[in-house]
Amino acid sequence: MHRFILTLAALITLACSINAGSCFHIPSACAQDKAVLPPSRGDIAGTIRLLLKDMEAPEPDYGKILLEYGLPEGNEDVKQHGEFDRHVKRFATEIAPLMLKALHYVKDKSPVFESDGTQATYDLTPLNDSLPADKKLPTRKMSFKLIQGKWYLK
């Protein structure tokens, strides 16, 4: 039953993004309703807003950010091998500045959802093409995965 509800929610979100709000009305299902609700990890736009807020804090806690928004299985692998602190330092110095650019770019865009609604991918190609050669992103896509009602960075 829980999987059905998550799938239904993902499909409603997908339908609303495709129809730009012309879907049947379910509170907080369409984009215009999301603007008045606080951000939620249960919807992709809310996850991006929360992630931006955490990353733009005066003193971001990059360890917390990795644990909260990174795929759970990836975090477990890093912790088991005793590399978490090194991973956090690398994230803070090399990845976070690039991720902030990408998050600001995608925050007002609609992702492409997988057919089952559990993966959302943003195309970063236009952003990357606009950057100078020495500032290019290491990837042309940013993907999120829905796991137990929360979106995580892939």
mmCIF file of C-alpha atoms in Angstrom:
data_model
loop_
_atom_site.group_PDB
_atom_site.id
_atom_site.type_symbol
_atom_site.label_atom_id
_atom_site.label_comp_id
_atom_site.label_asym_id
_atom_site.label_seq_id
_atom_site.Cartn_x
_atom_site.Cartn_y
_atom_site.Cartn_z
ATOM 1 C CA MET A 1 0.000 0.000 0.000
ATOM 2 C CA HIS A 2 2.836 2.401 0.902
ATOM 3 C CA ARG A 3 4.548 1.792 -2.471
ATOM 4 C CA PHE A 4 1.226 2.485 -4.234
ATOM 5 C CA ILE A 5 0.849 5.826 -2.446
ATOM 6 C CA LEU A 6 4.427 6.847 -3.300
ATOM 7 C CA THR A 7 3.935 5.857 -6.925
ATOM 8 C CA LEU A 8 0.638 7.748 -7.070
ATOM 9 C CA ALA A 9 2.271 10.847 -5.563
ATOM 10 C CA ALA A 10 5.133 10.665 -8.062
ATOM 11 C CA LEU A 11 2.696 10.306 -10.952
ATOM 12 C CA ILE A 12 0.629 13.282 -9.782
ATOM 13 C CA THR A 13 3.800 15.378 -9.491
ATOM 14 C CA LEU A 14 4.877 14.263 -12.958
ATOM 15 C CA ALA A 15 1.455 15.013 -14.440
ATOM 16 C CA CYS A 16 1.418 18.463 -12.873
ATOM 17 C CA SER A 17 4.875 19.294 -14.178
ATOM 18 C CA ILE A 18 3.893 18.156 -17.671
ATOM 19 C CA ASN A 19 0.571 19.992 -17.630
ATOM 20 C CA ALA A 20 2.026 23.074 -15.888
ATOM 21 C CA GLY A 21 -0.614 23.096 -13.206
ATOM 22 C CA SER A 22 -3.632 22.217 -15.332
ATOM 23 C CA CYS A 23 -4.114 18.900 -13.545
ATOM 24 C CA PHE A 24 -7.090 18.018 -11.402
ATOM 25 C CA HIS A 25 -6.813 19.704 -8.042
ATOM 26 C CA ILE A 26 -5.293 17.837 -5.148
ATOM 27 C CA PRO A 27 -3.922 20.100 -2.404
ATOM 28 C CA SER A 28 -0.167 20.498 -2.801
ATOM 29 C CA ALA A 29 -0.105 18.289 -5.898
ATOM 30 C CA CYS A 30 0.308 21.162 -8.358
ATOM 31 C CA ALA A 31 3.163 23.639 -8.537
ATOM 32 C CA GLN A 32 1.059 26.634 -7.500
ATOM 33 C CA ASP A 33 0.175 24.909 -4.196
ATOM 34 C CA LYS A 34 3.798 24.019 -3.397
ATOM 35 C CA ALA A 35 4.841 27.659 -3.286
ATOM 36 C CA VAL A 36 2.840 28.288 -0.090
ATOM 37 C CA LEU A 37 3.869 25.118 1.721
ATOM 38 C CA PRO A 38 7.170 24.697 3.549
ATOM 39 C CA PRO A 39 9.790 22.691 1.660
ATOM 40 C CA SER A 40 9.499 18.929 1.986
ATOM 41 C CA ARG A 41 11.916 16.083 1.290
ATOM 42 C CA GLY A 42 8.919 14.270 -0.210
ATOM 43 C CA ASP A 43 8.889 16.433 -3.320
ATOM 44 C CA ILE A 44 11.812 17.150 -5.593
ATOM 45 C CA ALA A 45 11.464 20.958 -5.556
ATOM 46 C CA GLY A 46 11.293 20.976 -1.755
ATOM 47 C CA THR A 47 14.375 18.790 -1.517
ATOM 48 C CA ILE A 48 16.311 21.171 -3.743
ATOM 49 C CA ARG A 49 15.193 24.207 -1.703
ATOM 50 C CA LEU A 50 16.186 22.498 1.555
ATOM 51 C CA LEU A 51 19.524 21.400 0.135
ATOM 52 C CA LEU A 52 20.255 24.940 -1.074
ATOM 53 C CA LYS A 53 19.325 26.321 2.339
ATOM 54 C CA ASP A 54 21.666 23.870 4.087
ATOM 55 C CA MET A 55 24.521 24.495 1.664
ATOM 56 C CA GLU A 56 24.160 28.283 1.853
ATOM 57 C CA ALA A 57 24.129 28.391 5.660
ATOM 58 C CA PRO A 58 26.791 30.673 7.174
ATOM 59 C CA GLU A 59 28.740 27.567 8.210
ATOM 60 C CA PRO A 60 27.424 24.586 6.232
ATOM 61 C CA ASP A 61 27.699 21.210 7.938
ATOM 62 C CA TYR A 62 28.909 19.242 4.928
ATOM 63 C CA GLY A 63 28.968 15.973 6.863
ATOM 64 C CA LYS A 64 25.301 16.392 7.746
ATOM 65 C CA ILE A 65 24.515 17.388 4.162
ATOM 66 C CA LEU A 66 26.184 14.255 2.796
ATOM 67 C CA LEU A 67 24.386 12.041 5.302
ATOM 68 C CA GLU A 68 21.010 13.710 4.785
ATOM 69 C CA TYR A 69 20.980 14.080 0.992
ATOM 70 C CA GLY A 70 23.409 11.425 -0.256
ATOM 71 C CA LEU A 71 22.184 7.944 -1.125
ATOM 72 C CA PRO A 72 22.010 5.946 2.132
ATOM 73 C CA GLU A 73 23.880 2.955 0.709
ATOM 74 C CA GLY A 74 26.701 5.183 -0.543
ATOM 75 C CA ASN A 75 27.068 6.795 2.867
ATOM 76 C CA GLU A 76 27.226 3.395 4.537
ATOM 77 C CA ASP A 77 30.013 2.268 2.193
ATOM 78 C CA VAL A 78 32.076 5.389 2.892
ATOM 79 C CA LYS A 79 31.574 5.132 6.667
ATOM 80 C CA GLN A 80 32.445 1.419 6.732
ATOM 81 C CA HIS A 81 35.751 2.079 4.978
ATOM 82 C CA GLY A 82 36.657 4.892 7.395
ATOM 83 C CA GLU A 83 36.792 7.500 4.637
ATOM 84 C CA PHE A 84 33.923 9.729 5.682
ATOM 85 C CA ASP A 85 36.031 12.659 6.974
ATOM 86 C CA ARG A 86 38.159 12.649 3.813
ATOM 87 C CA HIS A 87 34.984 12.481 1.726
ATOM 88 C CA VAL A 88 33.482 15.464 3.617
ATOM 89 C CA LYS A 89 36.638 17.566 3.085
ATOM 90 C CA ARG A 90 36.693 16.773 -0.630
ATOM 91 C CA PHE A 91 32.989 17.563 -0.914
ATOM 92 C CA ALA A 92 33.430 20.922 0.857
ATOM 93 C CA THR A 93 36.369 22.075 -1.252
ATOM 94 C CA GLU A 94 35.770 20.539 -4.679
ATOM 95 C CA ILE A 95 32.152 19.473 -5.103
ATOM 96 C CA ALA A 96 29.995 21.884 -3.070
ATOM 97 C CA PRO A 97 30.810 25.031 -5.104
ATOM 98 C CA LEU A 98 29.940 23.243 -8.351
ATOM 99 C CA MET A 99 26.837 21.661 -6.825
ATOM 100 C CA LEU A 100 25.594 25.075 -5.707
ATOM 101 C CA LYS A 101 25.782 26.319 -9.298
ATOM 102 C CA ALA A 102 23.887 23.259 -10.504
ATOM 103 C CA LEU A 103 21.229 23.504 -7.769
ATOM 104 C CA HIS A 104 20.571 27.170 -8.508
ATOM 105 C CA TYR A 105 20.227 26.301 -12.179
ATOM 106 C CA VAL A 106 17.742 23.428 -11.633
ATOM 107 C CA LYS A 107 15.672 24.924 -8.784
ATOM 108 C CA ASP A 108 13.153 26.440 -11.214
ATOM 109 C CA LYS A 109 13.326 23.691 -13.832
ATOM 110 C CA SER A 110 11.285 20.519 -14.233
ATOM 111 C CA PRO A 111 13.154 17.221 -14.179
ATOM 112 C CA VAL A 112 12.605 14.239 -16.412
ATOM 113 C CA PHE A 113 11.103 11.448 -14.298
ATOM 114 C CA GLU A 114 11.644 7.740 -14.851
ATOM 115 C CA SER A 115 8.437 5.905 -15.732
ATOM 116 C CA ASP A 116 8.034 4.598 -12.173
ATOM 117 C CA GLY A 117 8.487 8.094 -10.691
ATOM 118 C CA THR A 118 11.407 7.102 -8.447
ATOM 119 C CA GLN A 119 14.169 8.928 -10.297
ATOM 120 C CA ALA A 120 14.302 12.544 -11.435
ATOM 121 C CA THR A 121 17.040 13.845 -13.722
ATOM 122 C CA TYR A 122 17.917 17.420 -14.643
ATOM 123 C CA ASP A 123 19.866 18.266 -17.785
ATOM 124 C CA LEU A 124 22.804 20.519 -16.911
ATOM 125 C CA THR A 125 24.060 20.830 -20.497
ATOM 126 C CA PRO A 126 22.843 24.437 -21.034
ATOM 127 C CA LEU A 127 24.464 25.527 -17.761
ATOM 128 C CA ASN A 128 27.686 23.709 -18.546
ATOM 129 C CA ASP A 129 27.830 25.159 -22.065
ATOM 130 C CA SER A 130 27.550 28.675 -20.636
ATOM 131 C CA LEU A 131 30.510 28.243 -18.261
ATOM 132 C CA PRO A 132 34.136 29.030 -19.123
ATOM 133 C CA ALA A 133 36.301 25.990 -19.881
ATOM 134 C CA ASP A 134 37.998 26.074 -16.463
ATOM 135 C CA LYS A 135 34.649 26.231 -14.597
ATOM 136 C CA LYS A 136 32.812 23.356 -16.327
ATOM 137 C CA LEU A 137 30.832 20.902 -14.226
ATOM 138 C CA PRO A 138 32.133 17.325 -14.119
ATOM 139 C CA THR A 139 28.733 16.025 -15.223
ATOM 140 C CA ARG A 140 25.929 17.043 -17.569
ATOM 141 C CA LYS A 141 23.131 15.599 -15.444
ATOM 142 C CA MET A 142 21.952 15.858 -11.858
ATOM 143 C CA SER A 143 19.808 12.977 -10.648
ATOM 144 C CA PHE A 144 17.759 12.331 -7.549
ATOM 145 C CA LYS A 145 16.298 9.039 -6.360
ATOM 146 C CA LEU A 146 13.139 8.606 -4.290
ATOM 147 C CA ILE A 147 13.692 6.193 -1.390
ATOM 148 C CA GLN A 148 11.028 5.655 1.273
ATOM 149 C CA GLY A 149 9.349 8.983 0.546
ATOM 150 C CA LYS A 150 12.514 11.134 0.439
ATOM 151 C CA TRP A 151 14.565 12.366 -2.512
ATOM 152 C CA TYR A 152 18.325 11.748 -2.396
ATOM 153 C CA LEU A 153 21.113 12.918 -4.695
ATOM 154 C CA LYS A 154 22.378 10.118 -6.884
#
